[in-house]
Amino acid sequence: MQSARRILIVAYDDSQILDVACPSGALDIANRYGAEPPYEIELGTVGRAPARSSSGIALGAGRSLETVAGPLDTLLVAGGAGYARAAADARLVAQVRRLARTSRRIASVCTGAYVLAAAGLLDHRRATTHWGYGAELAAQHPAVAVDTAPLYVRDGNVYTSAGVTSALDLTLSLIEDDHGPTLARAVARELVSYLHRPADQAQISMFLAAPPPGDRLVRDLAAHISAHLTEDLSPAALAARAGVSTRHLTRLFGAHLGTTPARAVRAARTEAAAHLVRSSELSLAAIARRCGFGSAQTLRQAFLDAYGVSGDTMRKMPDMPRPRQAPGRQTPGA
């Protein structure tokens, strides 16, 4: 039996509690599903001081960073509102730099990338962070190739991920690397995760890229569309659900989303199908059924219209293609 994989999660005051809980919780479940060798998970802080999370809940550290000796399997730095103070803390940065030398892999969640960057661990590497902080990270650390499009990035043995819940996607990827896809899928199912999102999936869904529609009726219908892709989402059905005429529904979608109801539905189904193409081995026919398309041929045409490539090509591409035109950018009534 191999020795346990030592995982050290680094926290500090005003860490985001989910940045600690997502990785540690997923790894714990992997252990319960038989990960061999198992993960040995510890939380470390400077001086073993309790870390006050940004939500006010104190995280009791198990280790003082100064006393941790390598080798480590994974060194992971959490993000959170206190990232700037953490990145400016010479003691914390020095310990992260020291521990990185004896770690098989190094990772960060969200703004934890600032700590890695301050330690020089991201120099001349591609990295990501939460989409709202990428410009600042790039300005402060010009030697880092910051890319805020993907959910997580691997450059050599250094992994960086976007905000909060992308920590789960990153951790599932690490579990898959260590133990294979079967265990990773079992952990995802235990966590009631809809799917393990691939690294290159955009941080922001096309329906979150623009501000939410100001009209409550349109906002509710947009949420209904995303959650009921296989149901009847014709303009008549949506209008009936909202209690308005189809003409008024079309005016509302044009005013608040910049598109028609039919195009909004097609875009939602196409985006969901693209994520399944990238993250599963389902056939195009099966994906078409799950996402509300009448046939695989209809889905193929939707991919060509939205991304300029077929589903088969998309599956083989190293990165997710960008949509040609996102919802809310069409001319109303076009």
Coordinates of C-alpha atoms in Angstrom, one line a residue:
M1 CA 0.0 0.0 0.0
Q2 CA 1.3 3.4 -0.9
S3 CA 1.6 6.2 1.6
A4 CA -1.2 8.8 1.8
R5 CA -1.2 11.8 -0.6
R6 CA -0.6 14.8 1.7
I7 CA -2.8 17.7 0.8
L8 CA -2.1 21.1 2.5
I9 CA -4.7 23.8 2.1
V10 CA -3.4 27.3 3.0
A11 CA -5.9 29.7 4.5
Y12 CA -5.7 33.2 6.0
D13 CA -8.1 35.8 7.5
D14 CA -11.0 36.6 5.2
S15 CA -10.5 33.4 3.2
Q16 CA -13.6 32.3 1.2
I17 CA -14.9 29.3 3.2
L18 CA -16.0 27.5 0.0
D19 CA -12.4 27.7 -1.4
V20 CA -11.5 25.5 1.5
A21 CA -14.6 23.3 1.8
C22 CA -15.0 22.4 -1.9
P23 CA -11.5 20.8 -2.3
S24 CA -11.4 19.2 1.2
G25 CA -15.0 17.9 1.0
A26 CA -14.5 16.3 -2.5
L27 CA -11.2 14.7 -1.4
D28 CA -12.8 13.4 1.7
I29 CA -15.6 11.8 -0.4
A30 CA -12.9 10.3 -2.7
N31 CA -11.4 8.6 0.4
R32 CA -14.7 7.2 1.4
Y33 CA -15.1 5.8 -2.1
G34 CA -11.8 4.0 -1.9
A35 CA -9.1 6.3 -3.1
E36 CA -5.8 4.4 -2.9
P37 CA -3.6 5.9 -1.8
P38 CA -6.0 8.0 0.3
Y39 CA -5.8 11.8 0.7
E40 CA -4.5 13.2 4.0
I41 CA -6.0 16.6 4.2
E42 CA -4.7 19.4 6.5
L43 CA -5.3 23.1 6.8
G44 CA -2.4 25.3 7.5
T45 CA -2.0 29.0 8.5
V46 CA 0.9 31.2 9.6
G47 CA 1.6 30.4 13.3
R48 CA -1.3 27.9 13.3
A49 CA -3.6 30.9 14.0
P50 CA -7.4 30.3 13.4
A51 CA -8.3 31.8 10.0
R52 CA -11.5 33.9 10.1
S53 CA -13.4 33.2 6.9
S54 CA -15.1 36.1 5.1
S55 CA -18.4 34.8 6.3
G56 CA -17.3 35.1 9.9
I57 CA -16.8 31.4 10.6
A58 CA -13.4 30.6 12.1
L59 CA -11.4 27.9 10.5
G60 CA -9.2 26.1 13.0
A61 CA -5.8 25.3 11.5
G62 CA -4.3 21.9 12.0
R63 CA -0.8 22.9 11.1
S64 CA 1.5 25.9 11.4
L65 CA 3.0 26.5 7.9
E66 CA 6.4 27.1 9.5
T67 CA 6.5 23.6 10.9
V68 CA 5.3 21.7 7.8
A69 CA 8.0 19.7 6.1
G70 CA 7.8 18.1 2.7
P71 CA 7.3 16.3 0.6
L72 CA 3.7 17.3 -0.1
D73 CA 1.5 15.8 -2.8
T74 CA -0.5 19.1 -3.3
L75 CA -0.1 22.6 -1.9
L76 CA -3.4 24.5 -2.4
V77 CA -3.9 28.2 -1.6
A78 CA -7.5 29.4 -1.0
G79 CA -8.8 32.7 -2.2
G80 CA -11.1 35.2 -0.6
A81 CA -11.6 38.8 0.3
G82 CA -8.3 38.9 2.3
Y83 CA -6.2 38.0 -0.7
A84 CA -4.4 41.3 -0.9
R85 CA -3.3 41.2 2.7
A86 CA -2.3 37.6 2.3
A87 CA -0.2 38.3 -0.9
A88 CA 1.5 41.2 1.0
D89 CA 2.2 39.0 4.1
A90 CA 5.9 38.2 3.7
R91 CA 5.7 35.3 6.2
L92 CA 2.9 33.6 4.3
V93 CA 4.4 34.1 0.9
A94 CA 7.8 32.8 2.1
Q95 CA 6.2 29.6 3.5
V96 CA 4.2 29.0 0.3
R97 CA 7.4 29.5 -1.8
R98 CA 9.3 27.1 0.5
L99 CA 6.6 24.4 0.5
A100 CA 6.2 24.6 -3.2
R101 CA 9.7 23.4 -3.7
T102 CA 8.8 20.0 -2.3
S103 CA 5.2 19.7 -3.6
R104 CA 4.3 17.5 -6.5
R105 CA 1.8 20.0 -7.6
I106 CA 0.7 23.5 -6.6
A107 CA -2.8 24.9 -6.9
S108 CA -4.9 28.0 -6.1
V109 CA -8.5 28.7 -6.0
C110 CA -9.9 32.1 -7.1
T111 CA -7.7 35.0 -5.7
G112 CA -5.4 32.5 -4.1
A113 CA -3.5 33.0 -7.4
Y114 CA -2.3 36.4 -6.0
V115 CA -0.4 34.5 -3.3
L116 CA 1.2 32.1 -5.8
A117 CA 2.1 35.1 -8.0
A118 CA 3.6 37.0 -5.1
A119 CA 5.7 33.9 -4.4
G120 CA 6.9 33.9 -8.0
L121 CA 5.3 30.6 -8.8
L122 CA 3.3 31.9 -11.7
D123 CA 6.0 33.7 -13.5
H124 CA 6.1 32.8 -17.2
R125 CA 3.1 30.6 -16.8
R126 CA -0.5 30.7 -18.0
A127 CA -2.9 31.1 -15.1
T128 CA -6.5 32.1 -14.2
T129 CA -8.4 33.6 -11.4
H130 CA -11.9 34.9 -10.8
W131 CA -13.0 36.9 -13.8
G132 CA -13.4 40.1 -11.8
Y133 CA -9.8 40.1 -10.6
G134 CA -7.8 39.1 -13.7
A135 CA -7.0 42.6 -14.9
E136 CA -5.6 43.5 -11.5
L137 CA -3.5 40.3 -11.3
A138 CA -2.1 40.9 -14.8
A139 CA -1.2 44.5 -14.0
Q140 CA 0.5 43.6 -10.7
H141 CA 2.4 40.6 -12.2
P142 CA 3.2 41.2 -15.9
A143 CA 5.3 38.0 -16.0
V144 CA 2.1 36.0 -15.6
A145 CA 0.0 35.1 -18.6
V146 CA -3.5 35.7 -17.1
D147 CA -6.4 34.1 -18.9
T148 CA -9.8 34.6 -17.2
A149 CA -11.8 32.7 -19.8
P150 CA -11.4 29.1 -18.5
L151 CA -12.6 27.5 -15.2
Y152 CA -9.1 26.3 -14.4
V153 CA -5.7 26.1 -16.0
R154 CA -2.8 23.7 -15.7
D155 CA 0.6 24.8 -16.7
G156 CA 3.2 22.2 -15.8
N157 CA 2.6 21.2 -12.2
V158 CA 0.8 24.4 -11.3
Y159 CA -3.0 24.6 -11.3
T160 CA -5.1 27.8 -11.0
S161 CA -8.8 28.0 -10.9
A162 CA -11.5 30.6 -11.2
G163 CA -13.9 31.7 -8.5
V164 CA -15.5 29.6 -5.7
T165 CA -17.4 26.7 -7.2
S166 CA -14.7 26.1 -9.9
A167 CA -12.7 24.7 -6.9
L168 CA -14.9 21.6 -7.2
D169 CA -14.2 21.3 -10.9
L170 CA -10.5 21.6 -10.3
T171 CA -10.6 19.1 -7.5
L172 CA -12.6 16.6 -9.5
S173 CA -9.9 16.9 -12.2
L174 CA -7.2 16.2 -9.7
I175 CA -9.0 13.2 -8.5
E176 CA -9.4 11.9 -12.1
D177 CA -5.7 12.5 -12.7
D178 CA -4.8 10.5 -9.5
H179 CA -7.4 7.7 -9.6
G180 CA -9.2 7.8 -12.9
P181 CA -12.6 9.0 -14.2
T182 CA -14.7 6.3 -12.4
L183 CA -13.8 7.6 -9.0
A184 CA -14.1 11.3 -10.1
R185 CA -17.7 10.6 -11.4
A186 CA -18.6 8.8 -8.2
V187 CA -17.5 11.8 -6.2
A188 CA -19.4 14.1 -8.5
R189 CA -22.6 12.0 -8.0
E190 CA -22.2 12.0 -4.2
L191 CA -21.9 15.8 -4.3
V192 CA -25.0 16.0 -6.5
S193 CA -23.0 17.8 -9.1
Y194 CA -24.8 18.2 -12.4
L195 CA -21.6 17.4 -14.3
H196 CA -17.8 17.8 -14.0
R197 CA -17.2 20.9 -16.1
P198 CA -14.2 20.8 -18.3
A199 CA -11.3 23.2 -17.7
D200 CA -12.0 25.2 -20.9
Q201 CA -15.6 25.9 -20.1
A202 CA -16.1 29.7 -19.9
Q203 CA -16.3 31.1 -16.4
I204 CA -19.4 33.1 -17.3
S205 CA -22.3 31.4 -19.1
M206 CA -23.6 33.3 -22.0
F207 CA -26.8 34.0 -20.0
L208 CA -24.8 35.5 -17.2
A209 CA -22.4 37.6 -19.4
A210 CA -24.9 40.5 -19.5
P211 CA -26.7 42.0 -16.5
P212 CA -29.9 40.0 -15.6
P213 CA -32.9 41.3 -17.4
G214 CA -34.6 44.1 -15.4
D215 CA -38.1 42.8 -16.1
R216 CA -39.1 40.1 -13.6
L217 CA -41.2 38.2 -16.1
V218 CA -38.3 37.9 -18.6
R219 CA -35.9 37.0 -15.8
D220 CA -38.3 34.2 -14.6
L221 CA -38.8 32.9 -18.1
A222 CA -35.0 32.9 -18.8
A223 CA -34.5 30.8 -15.7
H224 CA -37.4 28.5 -16.7
I225 CA -35.8 28.0 -20.1
S226 CA -32.4 27.0 -18.7
A227 CA -34.0 24.5 -16.3
H228 CA -36.5 22.9 -18.7
L229 CA -34.7 22.5 -22.0
T230 CA -36.6 19.3 -23.1
E231 CA -40.0 20.8 -22.5
D232 CA -42.2 22.8 -24.9
L233 CA -40.5 26.2 -25.0
S234 CA -42.2 27.6 -28.1
P235 CA -43.2 31.3 -28.0
A236 CA -46.8 30.3 -27.5
A237 CA -46.0 28.0 -24.5
L238 CA -43.8 30.7 -22.9
A239 CA -46.4 33.3 -23.4
A240 CA -49.0 31.1 -21.9
R241 CA -46.8 30.5 -18.9
A242 CA -46.3 34.2 -18.4
G243 CA -49.9 35.1 -19.0
V244 CA -49.1 37.5 -21.9
S245 CA -49.6 37.4 -25.7
T246 CA -46.9 36.1 -27.9
R247 CA -46.6 39.6 -29.4
H248 CA -46.0 41.2 -26.0
L249 CA -43.6 38.4 -25.1
T250 CA -41.6 39.1 -28.2
R251 CA -41.5 42.8 -27.4
L252 CA -40.3 42.0 -23.8
F253 CA -37.5 39.7 -25.0
G254 CA -36.4 42.2 -27.6
A255 CA -36.3 45.0 -25.1
H256 CA -34.6 43.2 -22.2
L257 CA -32.5 40.4 -23.9
G258 CA -32.0 41.9 -27.4
T259 CA -33.3 38.7 -29.1
T260 CA -36.5 36.8 -29.8
P261 CA -37.9 34.0 -27.5
A262 CA -37.1 31.4 -30.1
R263 CA -33.5 32.5 -30.4
A264 CA -33.1 32.6 -26.6
V265 CA -34.3 29.0 -26.3
R266 CA -32.1 27.8 -29.2
A267 CA -29.0 29.6 -27.6
A268 CA -29.7 28.0 -24.2
R269 CA -30.1 24.5 -25.7
T270 CA -27.0 25.0 -27.8
E271 CA -24.8 26.1 -24.9
A272 CA -26.0 23.2 -22.7
A273 CA -25.3 20.8 -25.6
A274 CA -21.8 22.2 -26.1
H275 CA -21.0 21.6 -22.4
L276 CA -22.1 18.0 -22.7
V277 CA -20.0 17.5 -25.9
R278 CA -17.0 18.7 -24.1
S279 CA -17.5 16.9 -20.8
S280 CA -19.1 13.6 -21.8
E281 CA -18.9 10.7 -24.3
L282 CA -22.6 10.8 -25.1
S283 CA -23.5 10.6 -28.8
L284 CA -24.7 13.7 -30.5
A285 CA -28.2 12.0 -30.8
A286 CA -28.3 11.5 -27.0
I287 CA -27.1 15.0 -26.3
A288 CA -29.7 16.4 -28.7
R289 CA -32.5 14.6 -26.8
R290 CA -31.2 15.8 -23.4
C291 CA -31.1 19.4 -24.6
G292 CA -34.4 19.6 -26.4
F293 CA -33.3 19.3 -30.0
G294 CA -35.5 17.4 -32.4
S295 CA -32.6 15.5 -33.9
A296 CA -28.8 15.2 -34.1
Q297 CA -28.9 17.0 -37.4
T298 CA -30.7 20.0 -35.9
L299 CA -28.0 20.1 -33.2
R300 CA -25.2 20.0 -35.8
Q301 CA -26.7 23.0 -37.5
A302 CA -27.1 24.8 -34.2
F303 CA -23.4 24.2 -33.5
L304 CA -22.4 25.5 -36.9
D305 CA -24.5 28.6 -36.5
A306 CA -23.3 29.3 -32.9
Y307 CA -19.6 28.2 -33.0
G308 CA -18.8 27.7 -36.7
V309 CA -17.8 24.0 -36.1
S310 CA -19.6 20.7 -35.9
G311 CA -20.1 18.8 -32.6
D312 CA -17.5 16.2 -33.7
T313 CA -14.9 18.9 -34.3
M314 CA -15.7 20.6 -31.1
R315 CA -15.1 17.4 -29.1
K316 CA -11.6 17.1 -30.6
M317 CA -10.6 20.7 -30.2
P318 CA -8.1 21.4 -27.4
D319 CA -10.2 24.4 -26.2
M320 CA -13.9 25.3 -26.2
P321 CA -14.6 27.5 -29.2
R322 CA -16.0 30.9 -28.5
P323 CA -19.6 31.6 -29.6
R324 CA -19.9 33.7 -32.7
Q325 CA -22.5 35.9 -31.1
A326 CA -23.9 35.8 -27.6
P327 CA -27.5 36.3 -26.7
G328 CA -28.3 39.9 -26.0
R329 CA -26.2 41.0 -28.9
Q330 CA -28.7 40.4 -31.7
T331 CA -30.7 43.1 -33.2
P332 CA -34.2 42.9 -31.7
G333 CA -36.6 41.4 -34.1
A334 CA -33.8 40.5 -36.5

